Amino acid sequence: MSNEFTSKSLIYYAIIVFIFFIIFDFLFGLSVKYYLNKYGNIEINYINNFQPHYVVLGSSTSKYSINPKYFNKKTYNASKNGEGFIYSYMMFKNLDKNKIKEIIISIDPIDLINDYKDKESLSNLLKLIYFNNNYDLKKIISKNLNYINYLKFSNLYNFKFFPYFVLDQIRFNNNKNYFGYTKLNGSVLKDENIETFDKNSCTKRIISKTNLKLLNEIFRLSKEKNISLIFHVTPIYLNSGNTQKIFRSYDQCNKNIINKISKMISENNQCNLMVNYPKEFIDFS
């Protein structure tokens, strides 16, 4: 009798705990949706209201090297530290393309080989789920080998980086620099200072199928909205602390990638500033 009572009690408490998590998961999802409906993406909203002629998309190298004050038309640098090409794509998808005339896309060739199927990529993808127009992103997430499909309806699982997103929103809101650019702390790095221990293998690098689709979508939407695209590779700064990232600057290493993008740019009649890539880095800041 005692054993039976204990078994029934365990089942009873397990059901209560399960129901509690379902309710908590539901309420958490409601709070996320309420926040997004009320505030949205503050930076996206700001850019759309600012209505710049130029928008710069990229990672830390373009954030630290392209200063909007040197442009003769209103410019906003929407690059973000530590983000790959998928971030630029999500920004592009969510910007009001009826108000922007030209978009400068800073290419980091090493990012374009990413197929977004490893564990690190999953975390980065889930951090971007708070963008609107995220259908393409969700498809990429679902194909990640580390994504737990039976939790695809769980708000706690899919929105687990919500606190980080809110912190980013607060940081942006408190930032007094409303042009996106951040001054470079350090110095530029020349080619001869770059370690190239994978010089032989890196020539085999190609753009992943996923990134090819994203690039084609950018070209399609740009043509549809009559937006000019400017592709370039930004200089790298010294003491990056990331050897792989340094290879963004080694054009022989990324020759196949640069050639492929150049062909796509030519076919779509857009501007290519990657062809005459400088042998030495220039401090554009």
mmCIF file of C-alpha atoms in Angstrom:
data_model
loop_
_atom_site.group_PDB
_atom_site.id
_atom_site.type_symbol
_atom_site.label_atom_id
_atom_site.label_comp_id
_atom_site.label_asym_id
_atom_site.label_seq_id
_atom_site.Cartn_x
_atom_site.Cartn_y
_atom_site.Cartn_z
ATOM 1 C CA MET A 1 0.000 0.000 0.000
ATOM 2 C CA SER A 2 2.823 2.354 0.893
ATOM 3 C CA ASN A 3 4.698 1.565 -2.310
ATOM 4 C CA GLU A 4 1.527 2.089 -4.339
ATOM 5 C CA PHE A 5 0.915 5.410 -2.612
ATOM 6 C CA THR A 6 4.483 6.485 -3.322
ATOM 7 C CA SER A 7 4.233 5.558 -7.005
ATOM 8 C CA LYS A 8 0.955 7.399 -7.402
ATOM 9 C CA SER A 9 2.395 10.425 -5.598
ATOM 10 C CA LEU A 10 5.422 10.522 -7.899
ATOM 11 C CA ILE A 11 3.190 10.375 -10.964
ATOM 12 C CA TYR A 12 0.924 13.032 -9.487
ATOM 13 C CA TYR A 13 3.800 15.408 -8.730
ATOM 14 C CA ALA A 14 5.406 14.728 -12.097
ATOM 15 C CA ILE A 15 2.161 15.736 -13.824
ATOM 16 C CA ILE A 16 1.966 18.909 -11.717
ATOM 17 C CA VAL A 17 5.559 19.838 -12.601
ATOM 18 C CA PHE A 18 4.903 19.092 -16.274
ATOM 19 C CA ILE A 19 1.771 21.271 -16.301
ATOM 20 C CA PHE A 20 3.686 24.038 -14.485
ATOM 21 C CA PHE A 21 6.382 24.078 -17.177
ATOM 22 C CA ILE A 22 3.778 24.123 -19.942
ATOM 23 C CA ILE A 23 2.053 27.119 -18.342
ATOM 24 C CA PHE A 24 5.365 28.874 -17.668
ATOM 25 C CA ASP A 25 6.522 28.197 -21.232
ATOM 26 C CA PHE A 26 3.243 29.632 -22.563
ATOM 27 C CA LEU A 27 3.459 32.743 -20.379
ATOM 28 C CA PHE A 28 7.106 33.278 -21.318
ATOM 29 C CA GLY A 29 6.146 33.117 -24.994
ATOM 30 C CA LEU A 30 3.380 35.658 -24.421
ATOM 31 C CA SER A 31 5.803 38.042 -22.697
ATOM 32 C CA VAL A 32 8.283 37.771 -25.586
ATOM 33 C CA LYS A 33 5.556 38.455 -28.155
ATOM 34 C CA TYR A 34 4.225 41.364 -26.090
ATOM 35 C CA TYR A 35 7.710 42.908 -25.927
ATOM 36 C CA LEU A 36 8.324 42.446 -29.647
ATOM 37 C CA ASN A 37 4.905 43.868 -30.560
ATOM 38 C CA LYS A 38 5.477 46.892 -28.339
ATOM 39 C CA TYR A 39 9.132 47.674 -29.060
ATOM 40 C CA GLY A 40 10.192 45.565 -32.040
ATOM 41 C CA ASN A 41 13.845 45.830 -33.001
ATOM 42 C CA ILE A 42 14.844 49.297 -31.780
ATOM 43 C CA GLU A 43 17.807 49.630 -34.151
ATOM 44 C CA ILE A 44 15.738 48.606 -37.178
ATOM 45 C CA ASN A 45 13.052 51.095 -36.157
ATOM 46 C CA TYR A 46 15.668 53.814 -35.716
ATOM 47 C CA ILE A 47 17.247 53.210 -39.143
ATOM 48 C CA ASN A 48 13.849 53.190 -40.864
ATOM 49 C CA ASN A 49 12.941 56.484 -39.194
ATOM 50 C CA PHE A 50 16.397 57.959 -39.848
ATOM 51 C CA GLN A 51 15.970 57.154 -43.579
ATOM 52 C CA PRO A 52 19.654 57.104 -44.581
ATOM 53 C CA HIS A 53 20.746 57.127 -48.206
ATOM 54 C CA TYR A 54 23.488 54.580 -47.429
ATOM 55 C CA VAL A 55 23.353 51.665 -44.969
ATOM 56 C CA VAL A 56 26.506 49.669 -44.164
ATOM 57 C CA LEU A 57 26.079 45.971 -43.318
ATOM 58 C CA GLY A 58 28.852 43.768 -41.949
ATOM 59 C CA SER A 59 30.756 42.689 -38.856
ATOM 60 C CA SER A 60 33.332 44.368 -36.614
ATOM 61 C CA THR A 61 35.765 45.312 -39.382
ATOM 62 C CA SER A 62 33.214 47.478 -41.182
ATOM 63 C CA LYS A 63 31.821 48.785 -37.892
ATOM 64 C CA TYR A 64 35.285 50.057 -36.923
ATOM 65 C CA SER A 65 36.425 51.224 -40.368
ATOM 66 C CA ILE A 66 33.536 52.920 -42.200
ATOM 67 C CA ASN A 67 32.744 56.301 -40.715
ATOM 68 C CA PRO A 68 29.421 57.814 -41.917
ATOM 69 C CA LYS A 69 30.673 61.364 -41.412
ATOM 70 C CA TYR A 70 32.882 61.049 -44.509
ATOM 71 C CA PHE A 71 29.930 60.348 -46.782
ATOM 72 C CA ASN A 72 28.276 63.202 -48.644
ATOM 73 C CA LYS A 73 24.804 61.746 -47.988
ATOM 74 C CA LYS A 74 23.072 60.547 -44.842
ATOM 75 C CA THR A 75 24.662 57.217 -43.821
ATOM 76 C CA TYR A 76 24.167 54.660 -41.055
ATOM 77 C CA ASN A 77 26.628 51.889 -40.184
ATOM 78 C CA ALA A 78 24.509 48.904 -39.097
ATOM 79 C CA SER A 79 27.455 46.495 -38.762
ATOM 80 C CA LYS A 80 27.728 44.473 -35.566
ATOM 81 C CA ASN A 81 30.657 42.883 -33.728
ATOM 82 C CA GLY A 82 31.038 39.134 -33.973
ATOM 83 C CA GLU A 83 28.214 38.602 -36.440
ATOM 84 C CA GLY A 84 28.413 36.645 -39.675
ATOM 85 C CA PHE A 85 26.751 37.094 -43.046
ATOM 86 C CA ILE A 86 23.396 35.806 -41.757
ATOM 87 C CA TYR A 87 23.129 38.900 -39.537
ATOM 88 C CA SER A 88 23.649 41.211 -42.526
ATOM 89 C CA TYR A 89 20.968 39.241 -44.379
ATOM 90 C CA MET A 90 18.466 39.592 -41.541
ATOM 91 C CA MET A 91 19.141 43.322 -41.302
ATOM 92 C CA PHE A 92 18.665 43.622 -45.049
ATOM 93 C CA LYS A 93 15.362 41.713 -44.931
ATOM 94 C CA ASN A 94 13.945 43.934 -42.194
ATOM 95 C CA LEU A 95 15.062 47.365 -43.368
ATOM 96 C CA ASP A 96 12.478 49.545 -45.085
ATOM 97 C CA LYS A 97 13.849 49.199 -48.597
ATOM 98 C CA ASN A 98 11.529 51.890 -49.943
ATOM 99 C CA LYS A 99 13.559 54.527 -48.090
ATOM 100 C CA ILE A 100 17.145 53.309 -48.660
ATOM 101 C CA LYS A 101 18.925 53.983 -51.953
ATOM 102 C CA GLU A 102 22.263 52.176 -51.528
ATOM 103 C CA ILE A 103 23.498 49.369 -49.274
ATOM 104 C CA ILE A 104 27.192 48.746 -48.661
ATOM 105 C CA ILE A 105 27.777 45.069 -47.896
ATOM 106 C CA SER A 106 31.061 44.306 -46.185
ATOM 107 C CA ILE A 107 32.142 40.794 -47.130
ATOM 108 C CA ASP A 108 34.100 38.575 -44.786
ATOM 109 C CA PRO A 109 34.902 35.628 -47.128
ATOM 110 C CA ILE A 110 35.523 33.150 -44.311
ATOM 111 C CA ASP A 111 31.954 33.679 -43.062
ATOM 112 C CA LEU A 112 30.473 32.642 -46.388
ATOM 113 C CA ILE A 113 31.657 29.032 -46.120
ATOM 114 C CA ASN A 114 29.434 28.552 -43.057
ATOM 115 C CA ASP A 115 26.530 26.136 -43.612
ATOM 116 C CA TYR A 116 25.048 26.967 -40.161
ATOM 117 C CA LYS A 117 24.814 23.341 -39.060
ATOM 118 C CA ASP A 118 27.192 23.239 -36.091
ATOM 119 C CA LYS A 119 26.439 23.929 -32.419
ATOM 120 C CA GLU A 120 27.959 27.408 -32.338
ATOM 121 C CA SER A 121 25.943 28.441 -35.377
ATOM 122 C CA LEU A 122 22.715 27.307 -33.701
ATOM 123 C CA SER A 123 23.292 29.690 -30.795
ATOM 124 C CA ASN A 124 24.028 32.544 -33.207
ATOM 125 C CA LEU A 125 20.916 31.755 -35.244
ATOM 126 C CA LEU A 126 18.640 31.647 -32.201
ATOM 127 C CA LYS A 127 19.929 35.088 -31.181
ATOM 128 C CA LEU A 128 18.515 36.451 -34.454
ATOM 129 C CA ILE A 129 15.048 34.935 -34.128
ATOM 130 C CA TYR A 130 13.678 38.229 -32.755
ATOM 131 C CA PHE A 131 13.837 39.841 -36.185
ATOM 132 C CA ASN A 132 10.622 40.110 -38.149
ATOM 133 C CA ASN A 133 10.618 38.469 -41.588
ATOM 134 C CA ASN A 134 12.457 35.500 -40.095
ATOM 135 C CA TYR A 135 10.962 32.710 -42.236
ATOM 136 C CA ASP A 136 14.279 31.987 -43.991
ATOM 137 C CA LEU A 137 16.074 32.030 -40.639
ATOM 138 C CA LYS A 138 13.672 29.482 -39.132
ATOM 139 C CA LYS A 139 14.242 27.143 -42.075
ATOM 140 C CA ILE A 140 17.995 27.340 -41.538
ATOM 141 C CA ILE A 141 17.555 26.734 -37.789
ATOM 142 C CA SER A 142 15.410 23.647 -38.399
ATOM 143 C CA LYS A 143 18.191 22.116 -40.529
ATOM 144 C CA ASN A 144 20.862 22.625 -37.875
ATOM 145 C CA LEU A 145 22.111 19.215 -36.684
ATOM 146 C CA ASN A 146 21.987 20.317 -33.041
ATOM 147 C CA TYR A 147 18.452 21.708 -33.097
ATOM 148 C CA ILE A 148 16.092 19.635 -30.921
ATOM 149 C CA ASN A 149 13.066 19.230 -33.163
ATOM 150 C CA TYR A 150 10.707 17.930 -30.473
ATOM 151 C CA LEU A 151 11.218 21.257 -28.697
ATOM 152 C CA LYS A 152 10.360 23.354 -31.742
ATOM 153 C CA PHE A 153 7.137 24.534 -30.077
ATOM 154 C CA SER A 154 8.859 25.402 -26.802
ATOM 155 C CA ASN A 155 9.169 29.125 -26.173
ATOM 156 C CA LEU A 156 11.751 28.553 -23.445
ATOM 157 C CA TYR A 157 13.947 26.698 -25.931
ATOM 158 C CA ASN A 158 13.531 28.911 -29.003
ATOM 159 C CA PHE A 159 13.622 32.209 -27.081
ATOM 160 C CA LYS A 160 16.324 31.284 -24.583
ATOM 161 C CA PHE A 161 18.494 34.217 -25.710
ATOM 162 C CA PHE A 162 15.713 36.737 -25.129
ATOM 163 C CA PRO A 163 17.527 38.351 -22.130
ATOM 164 C CA TYR A 164 20.568 39.003 -24.367
ATOM 165 C CA PHE A 165 18.329 40.555 -27.002
ATOM 166 C CA VAL A 166 16.751 42.884 -24.423
ATOM 167 C CA LEU A 167 20.217 43.880 -23.153
ATOM 168 C CA ASP A 168 21.254 44.687 -26.734
ATOM 169 C CA GLN A 169 18.146 46.823 -27.069
ATOM 170 C CA ILE A 170 18.979 48.701 -23.852
ATOM 171 C CA ARG A 171 22.596 49.217 -24.936
ATOM 172 C CA PHE A 172 21.508 50.623 -28.273
ATOM 173 C CA ASN A 173 18.930 52.880 -26.637
ATOM 174 C CA ASN A 174 21.579 54.288 -24.280
ATOM 175 C CA ASN A 175 24.178 54.726 -27.013
ATOM 176 C CA LYS A 176 24.845 58.358 -27.925
ATOM 177 C CA ASN A 177 26.348 57.415 -31.307
ATOM 178 C CA TYR A 178 23.418 57.415 -33.693
ATOM 179 C CA PHE A 179 25.402 56.661 -36.840
ATOM 180 C CA GLY A 180 26.472 53.131 -35.834
ATOM 181 C CA TYR A 181 30.196 53.674 -36.341
ATOM 182 C CA THR A 182 32.647 52.882 -33.524
ATOM 183 C CA LYS A 183 36.183 54.288 -33.560
ATOM 184 C CA LEU A 184 38.917 51.688 -34.026
ATOM 185 C CA ASN A 185 41.118 51.052 -30.999
ATOM 186 C CA GLY A 186 44.263 49.520 -32.425
ATOM 187 C CA SER A 187 46.057 49.628 -35.758
ATOM 188 C CA VAL A 188 45.636 48.049 -39.148
ATOM 189 C CA LEU A 189 47.462 44.875 -40.134
ATOM 190 C CA LYS A 190 49.453 44.305 -43.314
ATOM 191 C CA ASP A 191 49.484 41.074 -45.311
ATOM 192 C CA GLU A 192 53.042 40.144 -44.370
ATOM 193 C CA ASN A 193 52.039 39.994 -40.689
ATOM 194 C CA ILE A 194 49.342 37.388 -41.274
ATOM 195 C CA GLU A 195 49.927 33.774 -40.329
ATOM 196 C CA THR A 196 48.746 31.522 -43.168
ATOM 197 C CA PHE A 197 49.241 28.016 -41.855
ATOM 198 C CA ASP A 198 46.326 26.693 -43.940
ATOM 199 C CA LYS A 199 47.466 28.399 -47.142
ATOM 200 C CA ASN A 200 47.185 25.187 -49.186
ATOM 201 C CA SER A 201 43.836 23.938 -47.891
ATOM 202 C CA CYS A 202 42.129 27.300 -47.813
ATOM 203 C CA THR A 203 42.167 27.621 -51.610
ATOM 204 C CA LYS A 204 39.394 24.993 -51.632
ATOM 205 C CA ARG A 205 36.998 27.260 -49.780
ATOM 206 C CA ILE A 206 33.633 27.779 -51.468
ATOM 207 C CA ILE A 207 30.442 29.602 -50.549
ATOM 208 C CA SER A 208 27.935 27.324 -48.830
ATOM 209 C CA LYS A 209 24.631 26.582 -50.590
ATOM 210 C CA THR A 210 22.766 28.360 -47.811
ATOM 211 C CA ASN A 211 24.734 31.575 -48.235
ATOM 212 C CA LEU A 212 24.355 31.379 -52.015
ATOM 213 C CA LYS A 213 20.581 31.362 -51.531
ATOM 214 C CA LEU A 214 20.792 34.323 -49.159
ATOM 215 C CA LEU A 215 22.950 36.256 -51.626
ATOM 216 C CA ASN A 216 20.539 35.534 -54.475
ATOM 217 C CA GLU A 217 17.644 36.750 -52.338
ATOM 218 C CA ILE A 218 19.519 39.989 -51.605
ATOM 219 C CA PHE A 219 20.085 40.528 -55.321
ATOM 220 C CA ARG A 220 16.436 39.744 -56.105
ATOM 221 C CA LEU A 221 15.027 42.138 -53.513
ATOM 222 C CA SER A 222 17.496 44.863 -54.473
ATOM 223 C CA LYS A 223 16.374 44.674 -58.077
ATOM 224 C CA GLU A 224 12.726 44.655 -57.027
ATOM 225 C CA LYS A 225 13.193 47.730 -54.783
ATOM 226 C CA ASN A 226 15.665 49.491 -57.089
ATOM 227 C CA ILE A 227 18.445 49.504 -54.483
ATOM 228 C CA SER A 228 22.108 49.747 -55.465
ATOM 229 C CA LEU A 229 24.479 47.309 -53.772
ATOM 230 C CA ILE A 230 28.160 47.985 -53.123
ATOM 231 C CA PHE A 231 30.276 44.949 -52.160
ATOM 232 C CA HIS A 232 33.702 45.316 -50.591
ATOM 233 C CA VAL A 233 36.122 43.712 -48.135
ATOM 234 C CA THR A 234 37.091 45.829 -45.149
ATOM 235 C CA PRO A 235 40.560 46.008 -43.574
ATOM 236 C CA ILE A 236 41.324 44.011 -40.452
ATOM 237 C CA TYR A 237 42.654 45.532 -37.271
ATOM 238 C CA LEU A 238 45.639 44.317 -35.264
ATOM 239 C CA ASN A 239 45.333 42.033 -32.206
ATOM 240 C CA SER A 240 42.067 40.466 -33.324
ATOM 241 C CA GLY A 241 42.851 37.398 -31.228
ATOM 242 C CA ASN A 242 41.169 35.182 -33.804
ATOM 243 C CA THR A 243 43.527 33.532 -36.293
ATOM 244 C CA GLN A 244 40.796 32.197 -38.581
ATOM 245 C CA LYS A 245 39.178 35.596 -38.889
ATOM 246 C CA ILE A 246 42.506 37.039 -40.010
ATOM 247 C CA PHE A 247 42.146 35.062 -43.235
ATOM 248 C CA ARG A 248 39.378 37.406 -44.367
ATOM 249 C CA SER A 249 42.180 39.658 -45.575
ATOM 250 C CA TYR A 250 44.201 37.062 -47.445
ATOM 251 C CA ASP A 251 42.737 37.312 -50.940
ATOM 252 C CA GLN A 252 44.575 34.285 -52.383
ATOM 253 C CA CYS A 253 43.066 32.169 -49.637
ATOM 254 C CA ASN A 254 39.586 33.331 -50.544
ATOM 255 C CA LYS A 255 40.037 33.638 -54.295
ATOM 256 C CA ASN A 256 37.245 31.191 -55.183
ATOM 257 C CA ILE A 257 34.787 32.995 -52.922
ATOM 258 C CA ILE A 258 35.703 36.460 -54.200
ATOM 259 C CA ASN A 259 35.457 35.271 -57.818
ATOM 260 C CA LYS A 260 32.046 33.687 -57.255
ATOM 261 C CA ILE A 261 30.604 36.803 -55.621
ATOM 262 C CA SER A 262 32.177 38.997 -58.313
ATOM 263 C CA LYS A 263 30.411 36.958 -60.990
ATOM 264 C CA MET A 264 27.068 37.302 -59.184
ATOM 265 C CA ILE A 265 27.620 41.060 -58.802
ATOM 266 C CA SER A 266 28.377 41.417 -62.510
ATOM 267 C CA GLU A 267 25.321 39.394 -63.532
ATOM 268 C CA ASN A 268 23.129 41.634 -61.382
ATOM 269 C CA ASN A 269 24.760 44.916 -62.511
ATOM 270 C CA GLN A 270 25.830 45.928 -59.014
ATOM 271 C CA CYS A 271 29.022 47.584 -57.753
ATOM 272 C CA ASN A 272 32.071 45.448 -56.974
ATOM 273 C CA LEU A 273 34.887 46.997 -54.927
ATOM 274 C CA MET A 274 36.478 43.603 -54.186
ATOM 275 C CA VAL A 275 38.240 43.132 -57.518
ATOM 276 C CA ASN A 276 41.077 45.608 -56.981
ATOM 277 C CA TYR A 277 41.543 44.621 -53.386
ATOM 278 C CA PRO A 278 44.454 46.596 -51.864
ATOM 279 C CA LYS A 279 47.681 44.743 -51.150
ATOM 280 C CA GLU A 280 48.062 46.739 -47.985
ATOM 281 C CA PHE A 281 45.346 47.722 -45.572
ATOM 282 C CA ILE A 282 44.104 51.267 -45.455
ATOM 283 C CA ASP A 283 42.769 52.824 -42.294
ATOM 284 C CA PHE A 284 39.474 54.244 -43.569
ATOM 285 C CA SER A 285 38.603 55.557 -40.120
#
